[in-house]
C-alpha cells in the first residue's frame, strides 16, 4: 500500500509513462517525488499504453530511494482525466495526483470526487479506517486565469497539498518570451508562493529549468533554484534525472544554515527563561520572527535527513549575547 505522504518535495521529477525503459530507470533514483506522466510527454496514440504501464509499475514494491509516487494525469478539460484516473487508481502504491491546467476550483473538485468515489476508504471525512493516508493533489498553475483565482483554487479540495508553476504554458497564454532572468514570471511566481503560504499548503514547486546539459546547464539550474528559493518556493520540477541531485541540495538547508538555526533556537530557550523577548547573537538582533525562521530551518533539515541532533549537542551551551 502507499506510504505516508511526503511533505518534502524538493525535486519533482517527471517520467514519461509511455517509456518502460525510463520507468525502470526511475527505480534506481533517490528523489523526493516522481510524477509518472500521462500528459505532455505522452503522444495521444500512446496514452492507453502509458496508463497501463504506470498501473503495472505502481503494483510493484516501491524503490527505497523514492519517497513519493505521483501521477500527472491529463487536464480535466481534455476529456481524458477520467480515463486516466480510472486506470491508475487501481494501483495500490500511489500517493498523489498532479492535476495540470487547473484554471478553476471545479478542476480540483472533479478529481477529488472521482478519487473519493473510487477509493472511499482513503477519502472518508475524519479519520480513515486504515493507516493509509488520502491521495494528495498537486495543482499546476499554467494560465493568467488561474493566477487571478488562486484563492479559490487553494480552497477547492481538502486534499490539495501544493501548487506547481508551469512557466512554458503560462508564457504561451500571455505571449511572453522566456528570458534567463525569468523577470517576466516574477508576478506569477510571487503570487503562487504567497498563496501557498496563505493557505498552508506544504509544497510550492517552481518552474522547470530547460537547461540541464553540461556545466553551463547545471550552473543555470543552480541559479534558478536559488532564485526560486528566494521567492518562497521549496521545490522545483525536474525533466531529467541529472537535475535531481542539484535541485535537492539547493532546497536542503546548508550546514551553515543549520548551525545558525540551532544556535538561535538553543539560545532562545535560555533567553525566554531570562524573560528576554529580543536579544542578540553575533551582533545581530534576534526576535520572534527570526526565531520562527530558525525553527523552520531545523525542522526542514530533520525532514531532509540531516543530523540535527549532533548539531544540537555541539551547541548545547550557546547563550544569548
Tab-separated table of C-alpha atoms in Angstrom:
chain	number	residue	atom	x	y	z
A	1	UNK	CA	0.000	0.000	0.000
A	2	UNK	CA	1.014	3.622	-0.382
A	3	UNK	CA	3.360	5.032	2.186
A	4	UNK	CA	2.685	8.114	4.254
A	5	UNK	CA	2.792	11.145	2.051
A	6	UNK	CA	5.922	13.233	1.993
A	7	UNK	CA	5.568	16.951	2.605
A	8	UNK	CA	9.135	17.363	1.406
A	9	UNK	CA	9.110	17.719	-2.362
A	10	UNK	CA	12.419	19.373	-3.104
A	11	UNK	CA	12.547	17.715	-6.509
A	12	UNK	CA	9.552	16.572	-8.534
A	13	UNK	CA	10.811	14.515	-11.476
A	14	UNK	CA	8.609	13.797	-14.481
A	15	UNK	CA	8.975	10.331	-16.044
A	16	UNK	CA	7.065	9.520	-19.269
A	17	UNK	CA	4.575	6.740	-18.687
A	18	UNK	CA	4.934	5.582	-22.271
A	19	UNK	CA	8.606	4.650	-21.810
A	20	UNK	CA	9.091	1.375	-19.963
A	21	UNK	CA	12.845	1.972	-20.123
A	22	UNK	CA	12.554	5.285	-18.283
A	23	UNK	CA	10.123	3.831	-15.753
A	24	UNK	CA	12.561	1.046	-14.942
A	25	UNK	CA	15.460	3.503	-14.735
A	26	UNK	CA	13.497	5.628	-12.230
A	27	UNK	CA	13.583	2.749	-9.751
A	28	UNK	CA	17.271	3.424	-9.118
A	29	UNK	CA	16.865	7.111	-8.283
A	30	UNK	CA	16.972	8.923	-4.953
A	31	UNK	CA	14.291	11.576	-5.295
A	32	UNK	CA	11.570	13.060	-3.133
A	33	UNK	CA	8.770	12.775	-5.690
A	34	UNK	CA	8.421	11.068	-9.058
A	35	UNK	CA	5.479	12.151	-11.218
A	36	UNK	CA	4.791	9.422	-13.754
A	37	UNK	CA	3.461	11.354	-16.706
A	38	UNK	CA	0.363	10.813	-18.818
A	39	UNK	CA	0.204	14.346	-20.189
A	40	UNK	CA	2.738	16.376	-22.165
A	41	UNK	CA	5.438	13.722	-22.594
A	42	UNK	CA	2.987	11.143	-23.976
A	43	UNK	CA	1.571	11.354	-27.504
A	44	UNK	CA	-2.204	10.870	-27.880
A	45	UNK	CA	-1.825	7.473	-29.552
A	46	UNK	CA	0.255	6.118	-26.665
A	47	UNK	CA	-1.839	7.298	-23.723
A	48	UNK	CA	-3.653	3.946	-23.242
A	49	UNK	CA	-0.274	2.188	-23.204
A	50	UNK	CA	1.097	4.731	-20.709
A	51	UNK	CA	-1.865	4.255	-18.360
A	52	UNK	CA	-1.313	0.510	-18.356
A	53	UNK	CA	2.437	0.886	-17.878
A	54	UNK	CA	2.001	3.139	-14.864
A	55	UNK	CA	-0.669	0.976	-13.264
A	56	UNK	CA	1.516	-2.117	-13.505
A	57	UNK	CA	4.612	-0.182	-12.408
A	58	UNK	CA	2.860	1.029	-9.242
A	59	UNK	CA	1.815	-2.503	-8.363
A	60	UNK	CA	5.461	-3.394	-7.741
A	61	UNK	CA	7.258	-2.749	-4.463
A	62	UNK	CA	8.430	0.821	-4.018
A	63	UNK	CA	12.152	1.502	-4.501
A	64	UNK	CA	13.831	2.697	-1.313
A	65	UNK	CA	15.028	5.935	-2.915
A	66	UNK	CA	11.603	7.252	-3.976
A	67	UNK	CA	9.705	8.966	-1.181
A	68	UNK	CA	6.500	9.746	-3.082
A	69	UNK	CA	4.784	8.250	-6.130
A	70	UNK	CA	2.630	10.695	-8.079
A	71	UNK	CA	0.881	10.544	-11.443
A	72	UNK	CA	0.333	13.536	-13.700
A	73	UNK	CA	-2.978	12.971	-15.434
A	74	UNK	CA	-4.315	14.872	-18.432
A	75	UNK	CA	-6.235	18.095	-17.890
A	76	UNK	CA	-9.855	17.794	-16.827
A	77	UNK	CA	-10.996	19.797	-19.854
A	78	UNK	CA	-9.182	17.389	-22.202
A	79	UNK	CA	-11.790	14.691	-21.602
A	80	UNK	CA	-9.017	12.207	-20.745
A	81	UNK	CA	-8.737	12.722	-16.992
A	82	UNK	CA	-11.469	10.239	-16.076
A	83	UNK	CA	-9.836	7.510	-18.197
A	84	UNK	CA	-6.500	8.281	-16.535
A	85	UNK	CA	-7.903	8.141	-13.015
A	86	UNK	CA	-9.953	5.010	-13.635
A	87	UNK	CA	-6.796	3.164	-14.661
A	88	UNK	CA	-4.099	4.471	-12.307
A	89	UNK	CA	-6.230	4.450	-9.159
A	90	UNK	CA	-6.254	0.663	-9.426
A	91	UNK	CA	-2.600	0.715	-8.409
A	92	UNK	CA	-2.068	0.382	-4.651
A	93	UNK	CA	1.155	2.390	-4.363
A	94	UNK	CA	0.086	5.904	-5.314
A	95	UNK	CA	0.445	8.944	-3.086
A	96	UNK	CA	-0.516	11.946	-5.187
A	97	UNK	CA	-2.183	13.118	-8.389
A	98	UNK	CA	-0.692	16.048	-10.299
A	99	UNK	CA	-3.526	17.932	-12.000
A	100	UNK	CA	-2.420	20.047	-14.986
A	101	UNK	CA	-4.000	23.206	-16.361
A	102	UNK	CA	-6.032	23.957	-13.242
A	103	UNK	CA	-7.942	27.047	-14.285
A	104	UNK	CA	-10.703	26.984	-11.690
A	105	UNK	CA	-11.729	25.209	-8.471
A	106	UNK	CA	-14.024	22.911	-10.467
A	107	UNK	CA	-10.994	21.098	-11.928
A	108	UNK	CA	-9.823	20.039	-8.480
A	109	UNK	CA	-13.348	19.244	-7.303
A	110	UNK	CA	-13.809	16.894	-10.253
A	111	UNK	CA	-10.619	14.970	-9.452
A	112	UNK	CA	-11.445	14.900	-5.741
A	113	UNK	CA	-14.930	13.490	-6.427
A	114	UNK	CA	-13.546	10.767	-8.702
A	115	UNK	CA	-10.955	9.718	-6.127
A	116	UNK	CA	-13.499	9.713	-3.304
A	117	UNK	CA	-15.863	7.567	-5.356
A	118	UNK	CA	-13.124	5.164	-6.473
A	119	UNK	CA	-11.235	4.888	-3.176
A	120	UNK	CA	-13.696	5.823	-0.406
A	121	UNK	CA	-11.586	4.035	2.211
A	122	UNK	CA	-8.824	6.616	1.685
A	123	UNK	CA	-11.045	9.674	1.424
A	124	UNK	CA	-13.638	9.396	4.175
A	125	UNK	CA	-14.247	12.523	6.211
A	126	UNK	CA	-12.497	12.308	9.559
A	127	UNK	CA	-10.034	9.577	10.429
A	128	UNK	CA	-9.610	6.918	7.733
A	129	UNK	CA	-10.443	3.337	8.605
A	130	UNK	CA	-6.907	2.279	7.712
A	131	UNK	CA	-3.488	3.793	8.249
A	132	UNK	CA	-3.200	4.591	4.537
A	133	UNK	CA	-3.376	8.382	4.051
A	134	UNK	CA	-5.562	10.114	1.467
A	135	UNK	CA	-4.213	10.668	-2.016
A	136	UNK	CA	-2.959	14.236	-2.212
A	137	UNK	CA	-3.432	16.660	-5.099
A	138	UNK	CA	-0.862	18.989	-6.652
A	139	UNK	CA	-2.231	21.693	-8.948
A	140	UNK	CA	-0.317	23.005	-11.948
A	141	UNK	CA	-0.873	26.739	-12.411
A	142	UNK	CA	-0.454	27.481	-16.118
A	143	UNK	CA	-2.613	30.475	-17.083
A	144	UNK	CA	-3.500	34.066	-16.289
A	145	UNK	CA	-6.961	32.897	-15.257
A	146	UNK	CA	-5.502	30.529	-12.698
A	147	UNK	CA	-3.137	33.139	-11.249
A	148	UNK	CA	-6.033	35.551	-10.744
A	149	UNK	CA	-8.126	32.889	-8.985
A	150	UNK	CA	-5.533	31.347	-6.675
A	151	UNK	CA	-7.587	31.994	-3.559
A	152	UNK	CA	-10.499	29.874	-4.803
A	153	UNK	CA	-8.200	27.190	-6.198
A	154	UNK	CA	-6.384	26.837	-2.865
A	155	UNK	CA	-9.721	26.238	-1.116
A	156	UNK	CA	-11.127	23.827	-3.709
A	157	UNK	CA	-10.141	20.486	-2.149
A	158	UNK	CA	-9.171	19.332	1.345
A	159	UNK	CA	-6.550	17.119	-0.316
A	160	UNK	CA	-4.704	19.898	-2.118
A	161	UNK	CA	-1.080	19.701	-0.983
A	162	UNK	CA	0.667	22.257	-3.168
A	163	UNK	CA	0.886	24.401	-6.283
A	164	UNK	CA	3.274	23.998	-9.211
A	165	UNK	CA	4.163	26.787	-11.628
A	166	UNK	CA	4.167	25.775	-15.306
A	167	UNK	CA	6.169	28.537	-16.950
A	168	UNK	CA	6.026	27.412	-20.569
A	169	UNK	CA	2.234	27.230	-20.774
A	170	UNK	CA	1.939	30.454	-18.807
A	171	UNK	CA	4.277	32.143	-21.302
A	172	UNK	CA	2.144	30.833	-24.149
A	173	UNK	CA	-1.024	32.129	-22.536
A	174	UNK	CA	0.412	35.630	-22.134
A	175	UNK	CA	2.528	35.625	-25.320
A	176	UNK	CA	5.692	36.031	-23.265
A	177	UNK	CA	9.237	35.141	-24.222
A	178	UNK	CA	11.186	33.326	-21.539
A	179	UNK	CA	14.469	35.047	-20.687
A	180	UNK	CA	17.372	33.915	-18.463
A	181	UNK	CA	16.406	36.463	-15.803
A	182	UNK	CA	12.863	34.996	-15.506
A	183	UNK	CA	11.646	38.503	-14.636
A	184	UNK	CA	8.630	38.037	-16.905
A	185	UNK	CA	7.368	35.423	-14.419
A	186	UNK	CA	8.031	37.397	-11.233
A	187	UNK	CA	4.412	38.356	-10.537
A	188	UNK	CA	3.023	34.865	-11.157
A	189	UNK	CA	5.734	33.109	-9.145
A	190	UNK	CA	5.366	35.506	-6.214
A	191	UNK	CA	1.585	35.124	-6.269
A	192	UNK	CA	1.824	31.323	-6.231
A	193	UNK	CA	4.374	31.211	-3.407
A	194	UNK	CA	2.318	33.683	-1.371
A	195	UNK	CA	-0.926	31.765	-1.923
A	196	UNK	CA	0.652	28.509	-0.766
A	197	UNK	CA	1.816	30.144	2.428
A	198	UNK	CA	-1.523	31.882	2.994
A	199	UNK	CA	-3.442	28.607	2.701
A	200	UNK	CA	-0.837	26.479	4.489
A	201	UNK	CA	-0.085	24.235	1.520
A	202	UNK	CA	3.125	22.256	2.151
A	203	UNK	CA	4.573	22.400	-1.368
A	204	UNK	CA	5.414	25.372	-3.576
A	205	UNK	CA	7.110	23.922	-6.638
A	206	UNK	CA	8.887	26.174	-9.099
A	207	UNK	CA	9.248	26.140	-12.872
A	208	UNK	CA	11.248	23.669	-14.943
A	209	UNK	CA	14.816	24.573	-15.862
A	210	UNK	CA	15.039	23.753	-19.552
A	211	UNK	CA	18.867	23.733	-19.459
A	212	UNK	CA	20.414	20.629	-17.994
A	213	UNK	CA	23.297	19.518	-20.226
A	214	UNK	CA	26.915	20.241	-19.342
A	215	UNK	CA	28.472	22.643	-16.874
A	216	UNK	CA	26.512	25.617	-18.189
A	217	UNK	CA	23.199	23.844	-17.836
A	218	UNK	CA	23.895	22.774	-14.258
A	219	UNK	CA	25.025	26.294	-13.353
A	220	UNK	CA	21.782	27.718	-14.769
A	221	UNK	CA	19.869	25.125	-12.770
A	222	UNK	CA	21.588	26.136	-9.520
A	223	UNK	CA	20.907	29.813	-10.211
A	224	UNK	CA	17.235	29.136	-10.851
A	225	UNK	CA	16.981	27.099	-7.643
A	226	UNK	CA	18.441	29.950	-5.600
A	227	UNK	CA	16.128	32.441	-7.270
A	228	UNK	CA	13.080	30.293	-6.614
A	229	UNK	CA	14.090	29.680	-3.016
A	230	UNK	CA	14.409	33.439	-2.599
A	231	UNK	CA	10.808	33.884	-3.765
A	232	UNK	CA	9.474	31.322	-1.293
A	233	UNK	CA	9.458	28.111	-3.330
A	234	UNK	CA	10.539	24.949	-1.542
A	235	UNK	CA	10.906	22.649	-4.550
A	236	UNK	CA	11.443	22.525	-8.290
A	237	UNK	CA	10.253	20.439	-11.228
A	238	UNK	CA	12.847	18.295	-12.986
A	239	UNK	CA	12.746	16.910	-16.512
A	240	UNK	CA	15.955	14.876	-16.370
A	241	UNK	CA	17.453	12.664	-13.638
A	242	UNK	CA	20.715	14.631	-13.816
A	243	UNK	CA	18.885	17.641	-12.332
A	244	UNK	CA	17.666	15.903	-9.193
A	245	UNK	CA	20.815	15.978	-7.051
A	246	UNK	CA	21.475	19.695	-7.584
A	247	UNK	CA	17.834	20.590	-7.003
A	248	UNK	CA	17.522	18.610	-3.785
A	249	UNK	CA	20.782	20.039	-2.498
A	250	UNK	CA	19.628	23.579	-3.263
A	251	UNK	CA	16.382	23.145	-1.336
A	252	UNK	CA	18.083	21.480	1.632
A	253	UNK	CA	19.456	23.733	4.387
A	254	UNK	CA	23.230	24.043	4.203
A	255	UNK	CA	25.423	23.068	7.154
A	256	UNK	CA	25.983	26.778	7.881
A	257	UNK	CA	22.242	27.476	7.808
A	258	UNK	CA	21.549	24.579	10.157
A	259	UNK	CA	24.320	25.634	12.534
A	260	UNK	CA	22.941	29.186	12.718
A	261	UNK	CA	19.399	27.913	13.237
A	262	UNK	CA	20.403	25.517	16.013
A	263	UNK	CA	22.358	28.227	17.818
A	264	UNK	CA	19.366	30.567	17.617
A	265	UNK	CA	16.852	28.008	18.885
A	266	UNK	CA	19.055	26.925	21.804
A	267	UNK	CA	19.903	30.476	22.810
A	268	UNK	CA	16.243	31.479	22.505
A	269	UNK	CA	15.208	28.877	25.063
A	270	UNK	CA	17.637	30.426	27.506
A	271	UNK	CA	16.606	33.971	26.624
A	272	UNK	CA	12.996	33.008	27.245
A	273	UNK	CA	13.892	31.688	30.690
A	274	UNK	CA	15.535	35.051	31.371
A	275	UNK	CA	12.417	36.900	30.247
A	276	UNK	CA	14.118	38.447	27.196
A	277	UNK	CA	11.880	38.918	24.159
A	278	UNK	CA	14.681	40.227	21.970
A	279	UNK	CA	18.404	39.597	22.219
A	280	UNK	CA	21.486	39.428	20.025
A	281	UNK	CA	23.667	36.735	18.508
A	282	UNK	CA	26.920	37.563	16.761
A	283	UNK	CA	25.937	41.225	16.839
A	284	UNK	CA	22.545	40.701	15.163
A	285	UNK	CA	19.194	41.244	16.850
A	286	UNK	CA	17.086	38.121	17.324
A	287	UNK	CA	13.339	38.415	17.892
A	288	UNK	CA	10.267	36.229	17.374
A	289	UNK	CA	10.212	36.220	13.518
A	290	UNK	CA	13.906	35.297	13.386
A	291	UNK	CA	13.381	32.504	15.905
A	292	UNK	CA	10.456	31.256	13.854
A	293	UNK	CA	12.666	31.101	10.773
A	294	UNK	CA	15.360	29.239	12.712
A	295	UNK	CA	12.885	26.641	13.961
A	296	UNK	CA	11.609	26.159	10.409
A	297	UNK	CA	15.155	25.523	9.163
A	298	UNK	CA	15.806	22.947	11.894
A	299	UNK	CA	12.552	21.142	11.073
A	300	UNK	CA	13.303	21.196	7.346
A	301	UNK	CA	16.808	19.864	7.968
A	302	UNK	CA	15.421	16.983	10.008
A	303	UNK	CA	12.948	16.156	7.236
A	304	UNK	CA	15.866	16.102	4.798
A	305	UNK	CA	17.644	13.526	6.985
A	306	UNK	CA	20.331	15.931	8.176
A	307	UNK	CA	21.946	15.157	11.545
A	308	UNK	CA	20.284	17.867	13.629
A	309	UNK	CA	20.908	16.051	16.920
A	310	UNK	CA	24.684	16.204	16.555
A	311	UNK	CA	24.486	19.904	15.800
A	312	UNK	CA	22.307	20.463	18.857
A	313	UNK	CA	24.796	18.633	21.058
A	314	UNK	CA	27.628	20.720	19.629
A	315	UNK	CA	25.873	23.998	20.521
A	316	UNK	CA	24.043	22.963	23.702
A	317	UNK	CA	25.896	25.641	25.691
A	318	UNK	CA	25.023	28.500	23.325
A	319	UNK	CA	23.916	31.582	25.280
A	320	UNK	CA	22.171	34.726	24.036
A	321	UNK	CA	24.501	37.726	23.851
